């Protein structure tokens, strides 16, 4: 995090974290859908092969498998989205803002180590 505002030199700095928030929601949504779809397909195949337990056992197993798959997929997608969003916030977006003058800037503002 920058120690001070490049505009007014204030040390009162805040963060927006728009990338982290947005990518986290998108990742959670995509992960939930992907996990649910994969678990549903697996549950249908398992139910077709596991009719031995009876129709109630196959239905309960299928529903619980789909729910667990959706939850795990959502958590995994959210984690990946937050990591990606954090990188976007730090490298691409003007994530920092001065609480004194309102100036928005990135962590690399004023840095001489720009990518060439």
N, CA, C and O atoms as a MOPAC input file, in Angstrom:
PM7 MOZYME 1SCF
protein

 N      0.85200 1    -1.18300 1     0.00000 1
 C      0.00000 1     0.00000 1     0.00000 1
 C      0.89200 1     1.23800 1     0.00000 1
 O      1.88600 1     1.28700 1     0.72500 1
 N      0.54300 1     2.23000 1    -0.80300 1
 C      1.32800 1     3.45800 1    -0.81300 1
 C      1.29500 1     4.13000 1     0.55400 1
 O      0.28700 1     4.08700 1     1.25900 1
 N      2.40100 1     4.74400 1     0.91200 1
 C      2.47900 1     5.38700 1     2.21800 1
 C      1.84400 1     6.76500 1     2.24500 1
 O      1.39600 1     7.23200 1     3.29300 1
 N      1.80700 1     7.42600 1     1.06600 1
 C      1.19600 1     8.74500 1     1.03200 1
 C      0.66400 1     9.07000 1    -0.36200 1
 O      1.04900 1     8.46100 1    -1.36000 1
 N     -0.22200 1    10.03700 1    -0.38900 1
 C     -0.85600 1    10.48100 1    -1.63600 1
 C      0.18000 1    11.18800 1    -2.51100 1
 O      0.89800 1    12.06800 1    -2.03600 1
 N      0.25900 1    10.80100 1    -3.79800 1
 C      1.21200 1    11.47100 1    -4.67400 1
 C      0.78900 1    12.91600 1    -5.01100 1
 O      1.59500 1    13.68500 1    -5.53500 1
 N     -0.45200 1    13.28300 1    -4.71700 1
 C     -0.95500 1    14.61400 1    -5.03200 1
 C     -0.71600 1    15.60200 1    -3.88200 1
 O     -0.18600 1    16.69100 1    -4.10100 1
 N     -1.10700 1    15.22200 1    -2.65700 1
 C     -1.02200 1    16.15700 1    -1.52700 1
 C     -0.11700 1    15.66400 1    -0.39800 1
 O      0.05200 1    16.35600 1     0.60600 1
 N      0.46500 1    14.47400 1    -0.55400 1
 C      1.38400 1    13.87200 1     0.41800 1
 C      0.71300 1    13.44800 1     1.73300 1
 O      1.40500 1    13.20000 1     2.72000 1
 N     -0.61000 1    13.36200 1     1.75600 1
 C     -1.32100 1    12.91900 1     2.95300 1
 C     -1.08100 1    11.42300 1     3.16900 1
 O     -0.87900 1    10.66900 1     2.21800 1
 N     -1.10900 1    11.01200 1     4.43500 1
 C     -0.95700 1     9.58700 1     4.74700 1
 C     -2.31400 1     8.92100 1     4.99300 1
 O     -2.36900 1     7.73400 1     5.31400 1
 N     -3.39100 1     9.66400 1     4.84800 1
 C     -4.73400 1     9.10700 1     5.02000 1
 C     -5.19800 1     8.53600 1     3.68700 1
 O     -5.75900 1     9.25300 1     2.85900 1
 N     -4.95900 1     7.23200 1     3.48100 1
 C     -5.22200 1     6.55800 1     2.21600 1
 C     -6.27900 1     5.48200 1     2.42900 1
 O     -6.23900 1     4.75200 1     3.42000 1
 N     -7.22000 1     5.38500 1     1.50000 1
 C     -8.24300 1     4.34000 1     1.51300 1
 C     -8.14100 1     3.48400 1     0.26100 1
 O     -7.42200 1     3.82300 1    -0.67800 1
 N     -8.87400 1     2.36100 1     0.25300 1
 C     -8.89300 1     1.45700 1    -0.90400 1
 C    -10.33500 1     1.24700 1    -1.34000 1
 O    -11.24000 1     1.15300 1    -0.51100 1
 N    -10.53900 1     1.17300 1    -2.67400 1
 C    -11.86200 1     0.89400 1    -3.21600 1
 C    -12.15300 1    -0.60700 1    -3.28700 1
 O    -13.23800 1    -1.04000 1    -2.89800 1
 N    -11.19900 1    -1.40600 1    -3.77900 1
 C    -11.33700 1    -2.86200 1    -3.94200 1
 C    -12.48900 1    -3.25900 1    -4.85900 1
 O    -13.14200 1    -4.27700 1    -4.62700 1
 N    -12.74400 1    -2.46300 1    -5.90100 1
 C    -13.81100 1    -2.80300 1    -6.84200 1
 C    -13.51600 1    -4.09400 1    -7.59600 1
 O    -14.41700 1    -4.90600 1    -7.80500 1
 N    -12.27600 1    -4.29100 1    -8.00300 1
 C    -11.90500 1    -5.50100 1    -8.73900 1
 C    -12.09000 1    -6.74800 1    -7.90200 1
 O    -12.61800 1    -7.75000 1    -8.38400 1
 N    -11.65800 1    -6.69500 1    -6.65300 1
 C    -11.77500 1    -7.84200 1    -5.75200 1
 C    -13.23500 1    -8.20700 1    -5.51000 1
 O    -13.60000 1    -9.38300 1    -5.53200 1
 N    -14.06100 1    -7.20200 1    -5.28000 1
 C    -15.47700 1    -7.45500 1    -5.01700 1
 C    -16.18300 1    -8.02100 1    -6.24600 1
 O    -16.91100 1    -9.00900 1    -6.15700 1
 N    -15.96000 1    -7.38400 1    -7.38500 1
 C    -16.64100 1    -7.80300 1    -8.61500 1
 C    -16.19200 1    -9.18500 1    -9.06300 1
 O    -17.02300 1   -10.04100 1    -9.36700 1
 N    -14.87900 1    -9.41000 1    -9.10600 1
 C    -14.36700 1   -10.71100 1    -9.53700 1
 C    -14.75200 1   -11.81500 1    -8.55800 1
 O    -14.95400 1   -12.95700 1    -8.97000 1
 N    -14.85500 1   -11.49600 1    -7.27500 1
 C    -15.28900 1   -12.48300 1    -6.29100 1
 C    -16.71500 1   -12.93700 1    -6.52400 1
 O    -17.01400 1   -14.12700 1    -6.42900 1
 N    -17.60300 1   -11.99300 1    -6.83000 1
 C    -19.00900 1   -12.33600 1    -7.11000 1
 C    -19.12900 1   -13.13700 1    -8.40300 1
 O    -19.85300 1   -14.13100 1    -8.46600 1
 N    -18.40800 1   -12.69000 1    -9.43500 1
 C    -18.45500 1   -13.41400 1   -10.71400 1
 C    -17.88500 1   -14.82000 1   -10.54900 1
 O    -18.45400 1   -15.78600 1   -11.05600 1
 N    -16.76200 1   -14.93400 1    -9.84000 1
 C    -16.15300 1   -16.25100 1    -9.60600 1
 C    -17.05900 1   -17.16700 1    -8.80300 1
 O    -17.15900 1   -18.35900 1    -9.09600 1
 N    -17.72100 1   -16.61700 1    -7.79100 1
 C    -18.63700 1   -17.43500 1    -6.98600 1
 C    -19.81500 1   -17.92000 1    -7.82600 1
 O    -20.22500 1   -19.07600 1    -7.71900 1
 N    -20.35500 1   -17.03900 1    -8.65700 1
 C    -21.48200 1   -17.42300 1    -9.51500 1
 C    -21.08000 1   -18.50500 1   -10.51100 1
 O    -21.77400 1   -19.51000 1   -10.66400 1
 N    -19.95800 1   -18.29100 1   -11.18200 1
 C    -19.49400 1   -19.27700 1   -12.16000 1
 C    -19.13400 1   -20.59300 1   -11.49400 1
 O    -19.44700 1   -21.66200 1   -12.01700 1
 N    -18.48100 1   -20.52000 1   -10.34600 1
 C    -18.10900 1   -21.74200 1    -9.63000 1
 C    -19.32000 1   -22.50900 1    -9.13200 1
 O    -19.34200 1   -23.73900 1    -9.17900 1
 N    -20.32600 1   -21.79200 1    -8.65600 1
 C    -21.55000 1   -22.44800 1    -8.18900 1
 C    -22.24500 1   -23.17100 1    -9.33500 1
 O    -22.66200 1   -24.32000 1    -9.19300 1
 N    -22.36600 1   -22.48700 1   -10.47500 1
 C    -23.00500 1   -23.11400 1   -11.62600 1
 C    -22.19700 1   -24.31500 1   -12.10800 1
 O    -22.75900 1   -25.37800 1   -12.37000 1
 N    -20.89200 1   -24.15000 1   -12.22500 1
 C    -20.03900 1   -25.25400 1   -12.68900 1
 C    -20.06500 1   -26.43900 1   -11.73700 1
 O    -20.15000 1   -27.58900 1   -12.16800 1
 N    -19.99000 1   -26.15600 1   -10.43700 1
 C    -20.03800 1   -27.23000 1    -9.44800 1
 C    -21.36500 1   -27.94500 1    -9.44200 1
 O    -21.42100 1   -29.16900 1    -9.32000 1
 N    -22.44200 1   -27.17900 1    -9.57500 1
 C    -23.77500 1   -27.78400 1    -9.60800 1
 C    -23.94700 1   -28.64400 1   -10.85600 1
 O    -24.46400 1   -29.75800 1   -10.78000 1
 N    -23.51300 1   -28.12600 1   -12.00300 1
 C    -23.66200 1   -28.87600 1   -13.25700 1
 C    -22.87200 1   -30.17800 1   -13.21900 1
 O    -23.36900 1   -31.22800 1   -13.62600 1
 N    -21.64300 1   -30.10200 1   -12.72900 1
 C    -20.81600 1   -31.30900 1   -12.65000 1
 C    -21.39100 1   -32.30800 1   -11.64700 1
 O    -21.42200 1   -33.51000 1   -11.91100 1
 N    -21.84100 1   -31.81400 1   -10.50900 1
 C    -22.39700 1   -32.71300 1    -9.49100 1
 C    -23.71500 1   -33.32100 1    -9.95400 1
 O    -23.99900 1   -34.48200 1    -9.66000 1
 N    -24.50800 1   -32.55900 1   -10.66500 1
 C    -25.77900 1   -33.07600 1   -11.17500 1
 C    -25.54800 1   -34.18800 1   -12.18600 1
 O    -26.22200 1   -35.21800 1   -12.16000 1
 N    -24.57900 1   -33.96400 1   -13.08400 1
 C    -24.27100 1   -35.00800 1   -14.06600 1
 C    -23.76000 1   -36.26600 1   -13.36900 1
 O    -24.13700 1   -37.38000 1   -13.73400 1
 N    -22.91100 1   -36.08700 1   -12.37500 1
 C    -22.41100 1   -37.23800 1   -11.61900 1
 C    -23.50700 1   -37.92200 1   -10.82800 1
 O    -23.52800 1   -39.14800 1   -10.72100 1
 N    -24.42000 1   -37.13200 1   -10.27300 1
 C    -25.52200 1   -37.70200 1    -9.48900 1
 C    -26.47100 1   -38.49400 1   -10.38900 1
 O    -26.97900 1   -39.54000 1    -9.98400 1
 N    -26.70800 1   -38.00900 1   -11.58800 1
 C    -27.58300 1   -38.73100 1   -12.51400 1
 C    -26.95900 1   -40.06200 1   -12.91800 1
 O    -27.64200 1   -41.08300 1   -12.99800 1
 N    -25.65900 1   -40.03600 1   -13.16900 1
 C    -24.98500 1   -41.28700 1   -13.52200 1
 C    -24.98400 1   -42.24300 1   -12.33500 1
 O    -25.21300 1   -43.44200 1   -12.49100 1
 N    -24.72400 1   -41.70100 1   -11.15400 1
 C    -24.73400 1   -42.54600 1    -9.95200 1
 C    -26.10200 1   -43.10300 1    -9.64600 1
 O    -26.23000 1   -44.24900 1    -9.21700 1
 N    -27.14100 1   -42.28700 1    -9.86700 1
 C    -28.50600 1   -42.75800 1    -9.62500 1
 C    -28.88000 1   -43.85800 1   -10.60300 1
 O    -29.56600 1   -44.81000 1   -10.23200 1
 N    -28.44200 1   -43.73800 1   -11.83800 1
 C    -28.74600 1   -44.76600 1   -12.83900 1
 C    -28.07200 1   -46.08200 1   -12.48300 1
 O    -28.64100 1   -47.15500 1   -12.68600 1
 N    -26.85400 1   -45.99400 1   -11.94900 1
 C    -26.13500 1   -47.21500 1   -11.59100 1
 C    -26.51100 1   -47.72500 1   -10.19900 1
 O    -26.39900 1   -48.91800 1    -9.91400 1
 N    -26.96100 1   -46.80400 1    -9.33200 1
 C    -27.20000 1   -47.18700 1    -7.94600 1
 C    -28.65100 1   -47.34200 1    -7.58100 1
 O    -29.02700 1   -47.03100 1    -6.45100 1
 N    -29.46400 1   -47.79700 1    -8.46800 1
 C    -30.88300 1   -48.01900 1    -8.19700 1
 C    -31.06600 1   -49.07300 1    -7.11000 1
 O    -32.15900 1   -49.21900 1    -6.56400 1
 N    -30.00800 1   -49.80100 1    -6.79600 1
 C    -30.08200 1   -50.85200 1    -5.77900 1
 C    -30.56700 1   -50.28200 1    -4.45200 1
 O    -31.28900 1   -50.95700 1    -3.71800 1
 N    -30.18000 1   -49.04700 1    -4.13400 1
 C    -30.57600 1   -48.42800 1    -2.87300 1
 C    -32.03900 1   -48.00400 1    -2.88600 1
 O    -32.58100 1   -47.59200 1    -1.86000 1
 N    -32.66200 1   -48.10400 1    -4.01900 1
 C    -34.06100 1   -47.70200 1    -4.13300 1
 C    -34.17400 1   -46.27800 1    -4.64300 1
 O    -33.20200 1   -45.52300 1    -4.62400 1
 N    -35.36200 1   -45.91700 1    -5.09900 1
 C    -35.54200 1   -44.58800 1    -5.68200 1
 C    -35.33400 1   -43.45200 1    -4.68100 1
 O    -34.82500 1   -42.39400 1    -5.05100 1
 N    -35.71800 1   -43.65300 1    -3.42600 1
 C    -35.55400 1   -42.59400 1    -2.42100 1
 C    -34.07200 1   -42.36700 1    -2.13600 1
 O    -33.62500 1   -41.22300 1    -2.05300 1
 N    -33.32000 1   -43.43400 1    -1.98900 1
 C    -31.88400 1   -43.31400 1    -1.73300 1
 C    -31.16500 1   -42.65600 1    -2.88700 1
 O    -30.27000 1   -41.83700 1    -2.67700 1
 N    -31.54500 1   -43.00400 1    -4.10600 1
 C    -30.92300 1   -42.40700 1    -5.28200 1
 C    -31.25800 1   -40.92300 1    -5.37100 1
 O    -30.39800 1   -40.11500 1    -5.72100 1
 N    -32.51000 1   -40.55200 1    -5.05600 1
 C    -32.91900 1   -39.14000 1    -5.12500 1
 C    -32.21200 1   -38.30300 1    -4.06500 1
 O    -31.71500 1   -37.21400 1    -4.35300 1
 N    -32.17000 1   -38.81900 1    -2.83200 1
 C    -31.50400 1   -38.08600 1    -1.74600 1
 C    -30.01700 1   -37.93300 1    -2.04600 1
 O    -29.45000 1   -36.85900 1    -1.85000 1
 N    -29.39300 1   -38.99300 1    -2.51400 1
 C    -27.97400 1   -38.93000 1    -2.87000 1
 C    -27.70900 1   -37.95500 1    -3.99700 1
 O    -26.71300 1   -37.23100 1    -3.97400 1
 N    -28.58700 1   -37.92900 1    -4.97600 1
 C    -28.42100 1   -37.01200 1    -6.10200 1
 C    -28.56500 1   -35.56100 1    -5.69200 1
 O    -27.77200 1   -34.71500 1    -6.10400 1
 N    -29.58000 1   -35.26600 1    -4.87600 1
 C    -29.81200 1   -33.88500 1    -4.44400 1
 C    -28.68200 1   -33.40400 1    -3.54500 1
 O    -28.17600 1   -32.29500 1    -3.72000 1
 N    -28.28400 1   -34.23100 1    -2.58600 1
 C    -27.20800 1   -33.80200 1    -1.69000 1
 C    -25.89200 1   -33.65700 1    -2.44100 1
 O    -25.10800 1   -32.75800 1    -2.13900 1
 N    -25.64100 1   -34.51500 1    -3.40000 1
 C    -24.42800 1   -34.39900 1    -4.20600 1
 C    -24.40600 1   -33.11700 1    -5.01600 1
 O    -23.36800 1   -32.46400 1    -5.12300 1
 N    -25.54900 1   -32.75300 1    -5.58700 1
 C    -25.63100 1   -31.52500 1    -6.37100 1
 C    -25.43000 1   -30.29700 1    -5.48500 1
 O    -24.75100 1   -29.35400 1    -5.89000 1
 N    -26.00600 1   -30.29400 1    -4.29100 1
 C    -25.84500 1   -29.16600 1    -3.37400 1
 C    -24.40200 1   -29.02800 1    -2.89700 1
 O    -23.85900 1   -27.92400 1    -2.86200 1
 N    -23.79200 1   -30.13100 1    -2.53700 1
 C    -22.39500 1   -30.09100 1    -2.08600 1
 C    -21.49100 1   -29.62900 1    -3.22500 1
 O    -20.57900 1   -28.83100 1    -3.00900 1
 N    -21.73700 1   -30.12000 1    -4.41900 1
 C    -20.95100 1   -29.69200 1    -5.57700 1
 C    -21.09500 1   -28.20200 1    -5.84600 1
 O    -20.11300 1   -27.52900 1    -6.16000 1
 N    -22.31300 1   -27.68200 1    -5.72500 1
 C    -22.54300 1   -26.25300 1    -5.93700 1
 C    -21.83600 1   -25.42000 1    -4.87900 1
 O    -21.23200 1   -24.39600 1    -5.20000 1
 N    -21.90500 1   -25.84500 1    -3.62400 1
 C    -21.24800 1   -25.10000 1    -2.54800 1
 C    -19.73100 1   -25.10600 1    -2.69800 1
 O    -19.08500 1   -24.06800 1    -2.56100 1
 N    -19.17400 1   -26.26300 1    -2.97800 1
 C    -17.72200 1   -26.33600 1    -3.16000 1
 C    -17.27400 1   -25.56300 1    -4.39300 1
 O    -16.24500 1   -24.88900 1    -4.35900 1
 N    -18.02700 1   -25.65200 1    -5.47100 1
 C    -17.70700 1   -24.89100 1    -6.67500 1
 C    -17.79200 1   -23.39500 1    -6.43600 1
 O    -16.94700 1   -22.63900 1    -6.91600 1
 N    -18.79600 1   -22.96600 1    -5.70300 1
 C    -18.94300 1   -21.54700 1    -5.38500 1
 C    -17.80500 1   -21.01600 1    -4.53500 1
 O    -17.29600 1   -19.92200 1    -4.78000 1
 N    -17.40700 1   -21.79000 1    -3.53400 1
 C    -16.29600 1   -21.36600 1    -2.67800 1
 C    -14.98700 1   -21.29900 1    -3.46200 1
 O    -14.20600 1   -20.36100 1    -3.30100 1
 N    -14.75500 1   -22.29500 1    -4.30700 1
 C    -13.54100 1   -22.30800 1    -5.11800 1
 C    -13.53900 1   -21.15200 1    -6.10800 1
 O    -12.52300 1   -20.47600 1    -6.27100 1
 N    -14.66100 1   -20.92100 1    -6.76700 1
 C    -14.76700 1   -19.81800 1    -7.72200 1
 C    -14.60200 1   -18.46100 1    -7.06000 1
 O    -13.95800 1   -17.57300 1    -7.61800 1
 N    -15.17700 1   -18.29300 1    -5.87600 1
 C    -15.04400 1   -17.02700 1    -5.15700 1
 C    -13.59600 1   -16.77000 1    -4.77100 1
 O    -13.11100 1   -15.64500 1    -4.89000 1
 N    -12.90400 1   -17.80500 1    -4.30800 1
 C    -11.49300 1   -17.65800 1    -3.93600 1
 C    -10.65100 1   -17.25300 1    -5.13600 1
 O     -9.82100 1   -16.34800 1    -5.04600 1
 N    -10.86600 1   -17.92000 1    -6.24700 1
 C    -10.11400 1   -17.58100 1    -7.45900 1
 C    -10.45400 1   -16.17300 1    -7.92900 1
 O     -9.57000 1   -15.43600 1    -8.36400 1
 N    -11.71700 1   -15.79500 1    -7.84500 1
 C    -12.12900 1   -14.46200 1    -8.25100 1
 C    -11.52900 1   -13.37100 1    -7.38200 1
 O    -11.12300 1   -12.32600 1    -7.89100 1
 N    -11.47000 1   -13.59900 1    -6.08500 1
 C    -10.89000 1   -12.61300 1    -5.17300 1
 C     -9.39800 1   -12.43700 1    -5.45100 1
 O     -8.89200 1   -11.31600 1    -5.41500 1
 N     -8.69700 1   -13.52500 1    -5.72400 1
 C     -7.27000 1   -13.43100 1    -6.03300 1
 C     -7.06600 1   -12.64200 1    -7.32400 1
 O     -6.21600 1   -11.75300 1    -7.38000 1
 N     -7.83800 1   -12.96000 1    -8.35700 1
 C     -7.74100 1   -12.22600 1    -9.61400 1
 C     -8.10300 1   -10.75700 1    -9.41900 1
 O     -7.41600 1    -9.87600 1    -9.93700 1
 N     -9.16400 1   -10.48800 1    -8.68700 1
 C     -9.58500 1    -9.11500 1    -8.43500 1
 C     -8.55300 1    -8.31800 1    -7.66100 1
 O     -8.38400 1    -7.12200 1    -7.90300 1
 N     -7.86200 1    -8.96300 1    -6.73400 1
 C     -6.81100 1    -8.29600 1    -5.97200 1
 C     -5.66800 1    -7.86600 1    -6.89500 1
 O     -5.12200 1    -6.77200 1    -6.75700 1
 N     -5.31900 1    -8.73600 1    -7.83100 1
 C     -4.27600 1    -8.39700 1    -8.80900 1
 C     -4.74300 1    -7.23200 1    -9.68800 1
 O     -3.97200 1    -6.31100 1    -9.95600 1
 N     -5.99400 1    -7.27200 1   -10.13300 1
 C     -6.52900 1    -6.17000 1   -10.93200 1
 C     -6.51300 1    -4.85500 1   -10.16000 1
 O     -6.15000 1    -3.81200 1   -10.70400 1
 N     -6.90800 1    -4.91200 1    -8.89300 1
 C     -6.90500 1    -3.70500 1    -8.07200 1
 C     -5.50000 1    -3.11200 1    -7.95800 1
 O     -5.32000 1    -1.90100 1    -8.08200 1
 N     -4.51800 1    -3.96400 1    -7.72100 1
 C     -3.15500 1    -3.48400 1    -7.50400 1
 C     -2.43600 1    -3.07900 1    -8.78100 1
 O     -1.61100 1    -2.16600 1    -8.75600 1
 N     -2.72900 1    -3.73800 1    -9.89900 1
 C     -1.95500 1    -3.51200 1   -11.11800 1
 C     -2.64500 1    -2.66500 1   -12.17600 1
 O     -1.97700 1    -1.96100 1   -12.93400 1
 N     -3.97100 1    -2.72000 1   -12.23900 1
 C     -4.67500 1    -2.08900 1   -13.35300 1
 C     -5.50400 1    -0.88200 1   -12.90500 1
 O     -5.41200 1     0.19400 1   -13.49600 1
 N     -6.29700 1    -1.06500 1   -11.87700 1
 C     -7.23500 1    -0.02200 1   -11.46000 1
 C     -6.58400 1     0.98800 1   -10.51700 1
 O     -5.61500 1     0.67200 1    -9.82800 1
 N     -7.12100 1     2.19100 1   -10.49400 1
 C     -6.71200 1     3.17900 1    -9.49500 1
 C     -7.45500 1     2.84900 1    -8.20400 1
 O     -8.49900 1     3.43100 1    -7.90900 1
 N     -6.90500 1     1.91000 1    -7.44000 1
 C     -7.59000 1     1.34600 1    -6.28600 1
 C     -7.49300 1     2.22300 1    -5.04300 1
 O     -8.36600 1     2.15500 1    -4.17700 1
 N     -6.47000 1     3.03000 1    -4.93800 1
 C     -6.25900 1     3.83500 1    -3.74000 1
 C     -6.85800 1     5.22100 1    -3.92400 1
 O     -6.88000 1     5.75500 1    -5.03300 1
 N     -7.34000 1     5.79600 1    -2.83800 1
 C     -7.84400 1     7.16900 1    -2.88400 1
 C     -7.43700 1     7.89500 1    -1.61000 1
 O     -7.40400 1     7.32600 1    -0.51900 1
 N     -7.13200 1     9.15900 1    -1.79300 1
 C     -6.72200 1     9.99500 1    -0.67700 1
 C     -7.96600 1    10.47200 1     0.05900 1
 O     -8.90800 1    10.97200 1    -0.55600 1
 N     -7.96500 1    10.31700 1     1.35600 1
 C     -9.10600 1    10.74000 1     2.16000 1
 C     -9.08000 1    12.24700 1     2.43300 1
 O    -10.05400 1    12.80400 1     2.93800 1
 N     -7.96800 1    12.90300 1     2.10100 1
 C     -7.85600 1    14.34600 1     2.27400 1
 C     -8.30400 1    15.11000 1     1.03000 1
 O     -9.17900 1    15.97200 1     1.10700 1
 N     -7.69300 1    14.78700 1    -0.13000 1
 C     -7.96600 1    15.56100 1    -1.35100 1
 C     -8.84400 1    14.82700 1    -2.35100 1
 O     -9.30400 1    15.43900 1    -3.31400 1
 N     -9.09700 1    13.51100 1    -2.15400 1
 C     -9.95800 1    12.75400 1    -3.05200 1
 C     -9.27000 1    12.22100 1    -4.29100 1
 O     -9.93600 1    11.66300 1    -5.16300 1
 N     -7.97200 1    12.37200 1    -4.40000 1
 C     -7.21900 1    11.91000 1    -5.57400 1
 C     -7.18800 1    10.38500 1    -5.61000 1
 O     -6.92600 1     9.75100 1    -4.58700 1
 N     -7.45400 1     9.77800 1    -6.79100 1
 C     -7.39900 1     8.32200 1    -6.97100 1
 C     -6.11400 1     7.95700 1    -7.69700 1
 O     -5.71500 1     8.64000 1    -8.64000 1
 N     -5.46600 1     6.88200 1    -7.26100 1
 C     -4.19800 1     6.48400 1    -7.85400 1
 C     -3.95500 1     5.00200 1    -7.63300 1
 O     -4.61200 1     4.37200 1    -6.80400 1
 N     -3.00900 1     4.45000 1    -8.37700 1
 C     -2.65700 1     3.03700 1    -8.22500 1
 C     -1.42700 1     2.92000 1    -7.33200 1
 O     -0.80500 1     3.92500 1    -6.98800 1
 N     -1.08400 1     1.70500 1    -6.96300 1
 C      0.06200 1     1.47500 1    -6.08700 1
 C      1.35900 1     1.87800 1    -6.75900 1
 O      2.32200 1     2.22600 1    -6.07600 1
 N      1.40500 1     1.83900 1    -8.08900 1
 C      2.62900 1     2.15400 1    -8.81600 1
 C      2.70100 1     3.60900 1    -9.25600 1
 O      3.58200 1     3.95900 1   -10.04100 1
 N      1.80800 1     4.46400 1    -8.78100 1
 C      1.84300 1     5.87200 1    -9.18800 1
 C      3.15900 1     6.50200 1    -8.78600 1
 O      3.58200 1     6.41900 1    -7.63300 1
 N      3.78500 1     7.11900 1    -9.73500 1
 C      5.05100 1     7.78500 1    -9.46100 1
 C      6.22900 1     6.85200 1    -9.39400 1
 O      7.33900 1     7.28600 1    -9.08600 1
 N      6.02500 1     5.58900 1    -9.67300 1
 C      7.09900 1     4.61400 1    -9.61500 1
 C      7.92600 1     4.66100 1   -10.88400 1
 O      7.39300 1     4.88100 1   -11.97100 1
 N      9.22300 1     4.45600 1   -10.74900 1
 C     10.10600 1     4.44000 1   -11.90900 1
 C     10.29400 1     3.03300 1   -12.44000 1
 O     11.05600 1     2.83300 1   -13.38600 1
 N      9.62700 1     2.06200 1   -11.86300 1
 C      9.75600 1     0.65000 1   -12.25700 1
 C      8.62400 1     0.22900 1   -13.16200 1
 O      8.08100 1    -0.86300 1   -12.98800 1
 N      8.24800 1     1.04800 1   -14.11600 1
 C      7.16100 1     0.71500 1   -15.03800 1
 C      7.58900 1    -0.41400 1   -15.95300 1
 O      8.76900 1    -0.54900 1   -16.27700 1
 N      6.62600 1    -1.22700 1   -16.36900 1
 C      6.89200 1    -2.31200 1   -17.30900 1
 C      7.15600 1    -1.71400 1   -18.68200 1
 O      6.37900 1    -0.89100 1   -19.16500 1
 N      8.22900 1    -2.11600 1   -19.29700 1
 C      8.58900 1    -1.56700 1   -20.62000 1
 C      8.34900 1    -2.58100 1   -21.68200 1
 O      8.58900 1    -2.31000 1   -22.85900 1

